[in-house]
Short mmCIF file of C-alpha atoms in Angstrom, two decimals:
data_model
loop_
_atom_site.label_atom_id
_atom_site.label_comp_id
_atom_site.label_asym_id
_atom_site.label_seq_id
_atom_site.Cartn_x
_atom_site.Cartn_y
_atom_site.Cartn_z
CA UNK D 1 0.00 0.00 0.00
CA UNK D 2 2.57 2.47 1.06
CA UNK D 3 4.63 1.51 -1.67
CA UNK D 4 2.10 1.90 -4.36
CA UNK D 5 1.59 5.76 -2.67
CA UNK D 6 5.15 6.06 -2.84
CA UNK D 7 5.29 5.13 -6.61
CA UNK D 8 2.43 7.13 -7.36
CA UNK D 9 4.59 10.16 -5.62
CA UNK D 10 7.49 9.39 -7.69
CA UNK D 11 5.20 9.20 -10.92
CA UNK D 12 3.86 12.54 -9.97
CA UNK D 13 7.11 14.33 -9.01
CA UNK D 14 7.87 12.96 -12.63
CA UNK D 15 5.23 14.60 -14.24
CA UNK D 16 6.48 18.13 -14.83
CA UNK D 17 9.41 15.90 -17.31
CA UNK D 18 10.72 17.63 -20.03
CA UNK D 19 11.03 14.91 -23.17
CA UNK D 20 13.78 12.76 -23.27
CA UNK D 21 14.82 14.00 -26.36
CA UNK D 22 15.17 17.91 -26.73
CA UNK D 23 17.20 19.74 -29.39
CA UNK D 24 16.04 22.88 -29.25
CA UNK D 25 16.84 22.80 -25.53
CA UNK D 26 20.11 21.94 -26.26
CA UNK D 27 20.66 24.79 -29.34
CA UNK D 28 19.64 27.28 -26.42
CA UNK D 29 22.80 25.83 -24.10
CA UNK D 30 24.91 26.08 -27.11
CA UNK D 31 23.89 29.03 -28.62
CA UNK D 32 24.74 30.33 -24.79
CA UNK D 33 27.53 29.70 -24.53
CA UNK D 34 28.96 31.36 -27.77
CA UNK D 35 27.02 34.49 -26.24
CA UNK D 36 29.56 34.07 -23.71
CA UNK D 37 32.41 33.24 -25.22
CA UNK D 38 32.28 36.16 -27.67
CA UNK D 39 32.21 38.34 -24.61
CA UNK D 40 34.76 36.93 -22.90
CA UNK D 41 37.15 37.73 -26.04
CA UNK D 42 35.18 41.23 -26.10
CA UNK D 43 36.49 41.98 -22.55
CA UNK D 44 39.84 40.82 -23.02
CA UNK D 45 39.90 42.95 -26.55
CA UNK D 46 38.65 45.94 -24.36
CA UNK D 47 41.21 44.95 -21.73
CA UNK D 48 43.99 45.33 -24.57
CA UNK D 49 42.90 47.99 -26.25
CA UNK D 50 42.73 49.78 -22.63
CA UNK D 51 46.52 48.74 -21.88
CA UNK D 52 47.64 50.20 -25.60
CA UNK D 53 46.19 53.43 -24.76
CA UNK D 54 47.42 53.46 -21.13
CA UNK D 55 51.19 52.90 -22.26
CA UNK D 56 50.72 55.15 -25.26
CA UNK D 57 49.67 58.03 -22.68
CA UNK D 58 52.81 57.25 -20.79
CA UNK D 59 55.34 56.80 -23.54
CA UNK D 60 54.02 60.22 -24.79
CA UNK D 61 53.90 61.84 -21.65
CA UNK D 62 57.91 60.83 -21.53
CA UNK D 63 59.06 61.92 -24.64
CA UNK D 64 57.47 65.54 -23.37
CA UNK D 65 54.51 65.20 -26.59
CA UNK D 66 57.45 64.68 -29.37
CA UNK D 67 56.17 62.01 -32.15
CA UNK D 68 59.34 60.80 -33.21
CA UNK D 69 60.41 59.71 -29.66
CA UNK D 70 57.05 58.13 -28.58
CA UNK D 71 55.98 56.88 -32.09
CA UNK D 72 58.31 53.69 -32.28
CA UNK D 73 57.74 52.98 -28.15
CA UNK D 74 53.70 53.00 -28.76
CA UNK D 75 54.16 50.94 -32.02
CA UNK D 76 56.09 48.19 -30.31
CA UNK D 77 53.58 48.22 -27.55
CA UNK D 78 50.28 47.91 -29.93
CA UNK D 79 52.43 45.24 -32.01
CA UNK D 80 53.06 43.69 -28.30
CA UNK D 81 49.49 43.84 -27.00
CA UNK D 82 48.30 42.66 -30.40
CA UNK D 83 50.65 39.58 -30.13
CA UNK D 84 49.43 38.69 -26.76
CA UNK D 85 45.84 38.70 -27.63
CA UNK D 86 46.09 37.54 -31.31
CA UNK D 87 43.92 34.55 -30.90
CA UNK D 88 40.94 36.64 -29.42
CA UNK D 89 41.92 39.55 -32.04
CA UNK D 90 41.56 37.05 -34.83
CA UNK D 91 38.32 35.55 -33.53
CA UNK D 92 36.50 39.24 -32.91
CA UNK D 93 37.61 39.63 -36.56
CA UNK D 94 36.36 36.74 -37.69
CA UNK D 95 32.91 37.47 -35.95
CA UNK D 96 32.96 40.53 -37.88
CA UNK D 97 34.10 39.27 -41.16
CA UNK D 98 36.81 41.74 -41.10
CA UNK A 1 26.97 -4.54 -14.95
CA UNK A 2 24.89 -2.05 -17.19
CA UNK A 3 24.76 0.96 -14.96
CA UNK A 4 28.22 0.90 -14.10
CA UNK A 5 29.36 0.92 -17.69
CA UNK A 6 26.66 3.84 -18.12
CA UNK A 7 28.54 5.04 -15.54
CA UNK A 8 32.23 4.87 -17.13
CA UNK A 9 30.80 6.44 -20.34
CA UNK A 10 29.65 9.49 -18.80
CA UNK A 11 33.14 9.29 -17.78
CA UNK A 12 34.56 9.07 -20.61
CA UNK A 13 31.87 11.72 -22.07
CA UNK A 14 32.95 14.03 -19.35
CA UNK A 15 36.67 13.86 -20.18
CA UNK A 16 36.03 14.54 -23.88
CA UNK A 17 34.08 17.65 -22.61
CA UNK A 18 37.50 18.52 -20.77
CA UNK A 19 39.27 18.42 -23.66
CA UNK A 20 37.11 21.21 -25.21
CA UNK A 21 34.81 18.13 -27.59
CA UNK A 22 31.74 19.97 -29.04
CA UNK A 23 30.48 16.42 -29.67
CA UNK A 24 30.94 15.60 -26.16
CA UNK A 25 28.87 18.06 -25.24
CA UNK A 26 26.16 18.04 -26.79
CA UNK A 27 25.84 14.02 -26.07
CA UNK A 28 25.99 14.79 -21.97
CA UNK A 29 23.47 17.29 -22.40
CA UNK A 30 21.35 15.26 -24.52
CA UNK A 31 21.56 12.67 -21.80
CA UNK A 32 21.32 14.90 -18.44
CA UNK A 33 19.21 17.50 -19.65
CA UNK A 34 15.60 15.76 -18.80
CA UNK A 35 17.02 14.81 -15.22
CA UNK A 36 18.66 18.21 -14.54
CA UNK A 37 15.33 20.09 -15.60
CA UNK A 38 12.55 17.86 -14.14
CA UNK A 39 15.13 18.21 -10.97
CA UNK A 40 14.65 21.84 -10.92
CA UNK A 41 11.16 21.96 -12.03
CA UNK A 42 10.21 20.38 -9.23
CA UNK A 43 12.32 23.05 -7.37
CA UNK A 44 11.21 26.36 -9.24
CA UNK A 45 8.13 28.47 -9.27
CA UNK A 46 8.16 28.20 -13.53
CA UNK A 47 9.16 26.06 -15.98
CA UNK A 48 10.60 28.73 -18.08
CA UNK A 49 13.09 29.81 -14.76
CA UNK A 50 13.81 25.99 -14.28
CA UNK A 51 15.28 25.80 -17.87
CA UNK A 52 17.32 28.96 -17.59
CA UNK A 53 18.73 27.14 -14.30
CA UNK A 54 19.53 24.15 -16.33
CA UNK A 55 20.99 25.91 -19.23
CA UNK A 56 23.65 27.33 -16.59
CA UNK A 57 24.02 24.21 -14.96
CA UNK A 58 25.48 22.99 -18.79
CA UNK A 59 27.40 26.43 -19.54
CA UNK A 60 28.86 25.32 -15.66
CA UNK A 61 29.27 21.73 -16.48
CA UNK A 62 31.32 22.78 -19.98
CA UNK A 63 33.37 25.69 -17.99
CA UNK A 64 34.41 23.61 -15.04
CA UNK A 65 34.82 19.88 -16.27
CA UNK A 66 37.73 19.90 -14.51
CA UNK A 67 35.96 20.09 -11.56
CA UNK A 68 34.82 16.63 -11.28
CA UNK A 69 36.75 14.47 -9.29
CA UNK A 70 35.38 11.55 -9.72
CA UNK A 71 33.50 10.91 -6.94
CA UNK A 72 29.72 9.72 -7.32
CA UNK A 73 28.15 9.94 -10.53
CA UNK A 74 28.23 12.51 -13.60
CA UNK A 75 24.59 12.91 -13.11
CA UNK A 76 24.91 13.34 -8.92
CA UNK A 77 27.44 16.41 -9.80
CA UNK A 78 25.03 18.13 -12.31
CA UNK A 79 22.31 17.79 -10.05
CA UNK A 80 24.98 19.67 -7.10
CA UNK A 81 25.61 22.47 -9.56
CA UNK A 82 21.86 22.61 -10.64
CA UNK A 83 21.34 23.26 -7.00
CA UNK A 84 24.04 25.70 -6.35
CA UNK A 85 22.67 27.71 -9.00
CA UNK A 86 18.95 27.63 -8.10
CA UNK A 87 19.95 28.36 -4.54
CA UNK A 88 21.79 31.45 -6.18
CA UNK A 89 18.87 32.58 -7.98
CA UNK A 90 16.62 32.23 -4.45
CA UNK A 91 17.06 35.97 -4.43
CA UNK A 92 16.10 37.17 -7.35
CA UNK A 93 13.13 34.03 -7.34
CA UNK A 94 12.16 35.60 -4.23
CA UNK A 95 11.51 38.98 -6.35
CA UNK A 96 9.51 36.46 -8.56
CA UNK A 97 7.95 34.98 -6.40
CA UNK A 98 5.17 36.98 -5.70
CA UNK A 99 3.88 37.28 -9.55
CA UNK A 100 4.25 33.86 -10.22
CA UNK A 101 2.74 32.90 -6.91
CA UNK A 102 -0.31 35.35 -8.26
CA UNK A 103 0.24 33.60 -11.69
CA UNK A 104 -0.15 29.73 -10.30
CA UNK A 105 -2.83 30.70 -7.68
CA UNK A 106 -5.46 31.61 -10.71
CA UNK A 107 -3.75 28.78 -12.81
CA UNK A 108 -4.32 26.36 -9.78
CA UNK A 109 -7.85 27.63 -9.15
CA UNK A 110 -8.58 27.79 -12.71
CA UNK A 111 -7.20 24.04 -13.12
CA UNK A 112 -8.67 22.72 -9.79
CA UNK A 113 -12.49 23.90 -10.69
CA UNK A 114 -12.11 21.84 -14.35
CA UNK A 115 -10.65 18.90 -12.49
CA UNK A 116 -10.78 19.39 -8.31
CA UNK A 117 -8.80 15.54 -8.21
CA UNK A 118 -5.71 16.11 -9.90
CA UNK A 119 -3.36 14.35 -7.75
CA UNK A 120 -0.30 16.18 -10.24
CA UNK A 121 -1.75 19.71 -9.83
CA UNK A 122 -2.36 19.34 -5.89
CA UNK A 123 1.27 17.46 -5.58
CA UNK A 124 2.90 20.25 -7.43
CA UNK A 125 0.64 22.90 -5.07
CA UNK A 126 1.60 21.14 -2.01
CA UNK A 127 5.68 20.91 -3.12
CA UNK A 128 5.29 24.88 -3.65
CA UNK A 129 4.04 25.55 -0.19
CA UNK A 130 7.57 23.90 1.29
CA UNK A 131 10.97 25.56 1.77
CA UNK A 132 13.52 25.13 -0.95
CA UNK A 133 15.56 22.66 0.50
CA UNK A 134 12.78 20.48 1.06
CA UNK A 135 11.85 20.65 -2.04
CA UNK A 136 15.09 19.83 -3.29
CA UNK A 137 15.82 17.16 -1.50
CA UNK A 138 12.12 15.25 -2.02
CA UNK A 139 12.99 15.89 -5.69
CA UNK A 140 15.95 13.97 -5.40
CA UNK A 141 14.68 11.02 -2.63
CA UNK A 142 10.77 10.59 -3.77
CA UNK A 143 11.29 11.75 -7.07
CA UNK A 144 14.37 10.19 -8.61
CA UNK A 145 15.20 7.34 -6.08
CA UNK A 146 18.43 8.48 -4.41
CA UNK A 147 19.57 7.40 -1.27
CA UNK A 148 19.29 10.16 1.31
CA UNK A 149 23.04 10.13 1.73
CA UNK A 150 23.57 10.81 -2.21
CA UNK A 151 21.37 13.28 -1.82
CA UNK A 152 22.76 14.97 1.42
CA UNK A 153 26.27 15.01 -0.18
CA UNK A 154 25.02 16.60 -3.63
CA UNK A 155 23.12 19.05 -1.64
CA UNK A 156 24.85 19.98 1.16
CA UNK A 157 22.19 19.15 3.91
CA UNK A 158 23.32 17.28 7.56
CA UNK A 159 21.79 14.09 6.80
CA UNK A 160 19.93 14.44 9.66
CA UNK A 161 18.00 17.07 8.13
CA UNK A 162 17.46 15.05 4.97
CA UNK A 163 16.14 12.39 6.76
CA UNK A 164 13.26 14.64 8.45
CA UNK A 165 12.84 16.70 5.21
CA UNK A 166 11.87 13.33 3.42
CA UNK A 167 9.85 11.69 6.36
CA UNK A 168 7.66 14.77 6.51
CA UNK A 169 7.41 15.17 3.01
CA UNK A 170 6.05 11.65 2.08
CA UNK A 171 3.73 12.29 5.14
CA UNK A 172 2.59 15.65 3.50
CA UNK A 173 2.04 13.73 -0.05
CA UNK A 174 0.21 10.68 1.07
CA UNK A 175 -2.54 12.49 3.08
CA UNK A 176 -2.71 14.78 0.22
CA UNK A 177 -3.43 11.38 -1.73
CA UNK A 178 -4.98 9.26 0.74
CA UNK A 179 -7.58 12.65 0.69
CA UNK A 180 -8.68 12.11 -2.90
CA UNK A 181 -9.49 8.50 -2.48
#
């Protein structure tokens, strides 16, 4: 007796089941998580294009404003920063069809 | 025999997901995804909240594969991240709460005056009234058959606790079913 109520308990607990088979479940969880992955290599883009124009500020503000002194410092750091984060750089252009 | 080789494929299945397999992926959640989501179905207010849960759970599951050490089943350690992240969302369910609770009150009443003995709509009434844990952990004992140690290591409950939380749960459900007879 209990045991039939407890199956009957189970079999309504169970009732609220998705189907076993769900594929547009599963697009949503992939689709997901190239949401997030695209903003994870948005962030980190951000985050490099931040530190080019932090050490481009400071190269400049060493060589007192003067072009020719801060020009090859800032292009070694872009070619740096663009070296470090060439994968996610390649990827955001991708996305773009750049 | 069968379940443990199950077993060592999700295994295997989980490994592959380690080592970044799309096709991995998309095979553990064709194979979780009705347990993880009837899991939290039975914890959330809405269905539609419960699936955003278990999408998480899988973005979780891909992100931290590494995670798993092995110890109980692939399944057991969805269903613990399923319930971290419900248990996250309490707060903003709480916020929730109140429309839904609004929303399922007319749904119930609607529902219950076209059929007054549906055992599923009552069960699923009754399971709402109870505190989250509870629910939780009757999902995982009444509902899916694990043992109430399983279910106080996935969740994170003295087993003490579980013990009472499914004694006075089944008590709960059976009047509510021995009252319809």
């Amino acid at each position: 007796m209990s045991e039939q109520q407890d199956d009957r308990i189970m079999e309504l607990l169970q009732r609220a089941a998705p189907p076993a088979r769900d594929p547009v479940f599963r697009l949503r969880v992939l689709e997901r998580r190239e949401q997030r992955q695209f903003q994870r290599r948005l962030y980190i883009m951000l985050a490099g294009v931040i530190s080019i124009i932090l050490v481009a500020t400071f190269v400049m503000s060493l060589g007192g404003g003067a072009l020719e002194t801060s020009a090859p410092v800032v292009g070694v750091a872009v070619a740096t920063t663009c070296l470090a984060f060439r994968q996610s750089l390649m990827r955001i252009l991708r996305h773009f069809r750049i | 025999m069968a379940e443990a080789k199950v077993e060592n494929d999700d295994e295997n299945l989980l490994a592959a997901v380690r080592n970044g397999s799309d096709r991995a992926f998309n095979t553990l959640i064709d194979r979780h995804q009705q347990a993880v989501r009837t899991f939290l179905r039975g914890l959330m207010a809405n269905e539609s909240d419960a699936d955003d849960i278990a999408q998480e759970t899988f973005l979780a599951a891909w992100t931290q594969a590494k995670s798993f050490r092995g110890q109980g089943s692939v399944r057991s350690w969805l269903f613990s991240i399923a319930w971290r992240k419900a248990k996250g969302s309490q707060r903003q369910w709480f916020r929730s709460a109140r429309r839904d609770t609004v929303y399922h009150e007319s749904f119930l009443r609607d529902k219950t005056s076209e059929s007054p003995t549906d055992a599923g709509i009552l069960v699923r009434q009754a399971m709402q009234s109870l505190p989250m844990d509870q629910r939780a952990t009757i999902m995982l004992c009444l509902g899916s058959e694990y043992t109430h140690v399983e279910a106080s290591e996935m969740l994170g409950i003295p087993l003490g606790t579980i013990k009472s939380y499914v004694l006075r749960g089944r008590q709960k459900l059976r009047e509510l079913l021995g009252d319809q007879r």
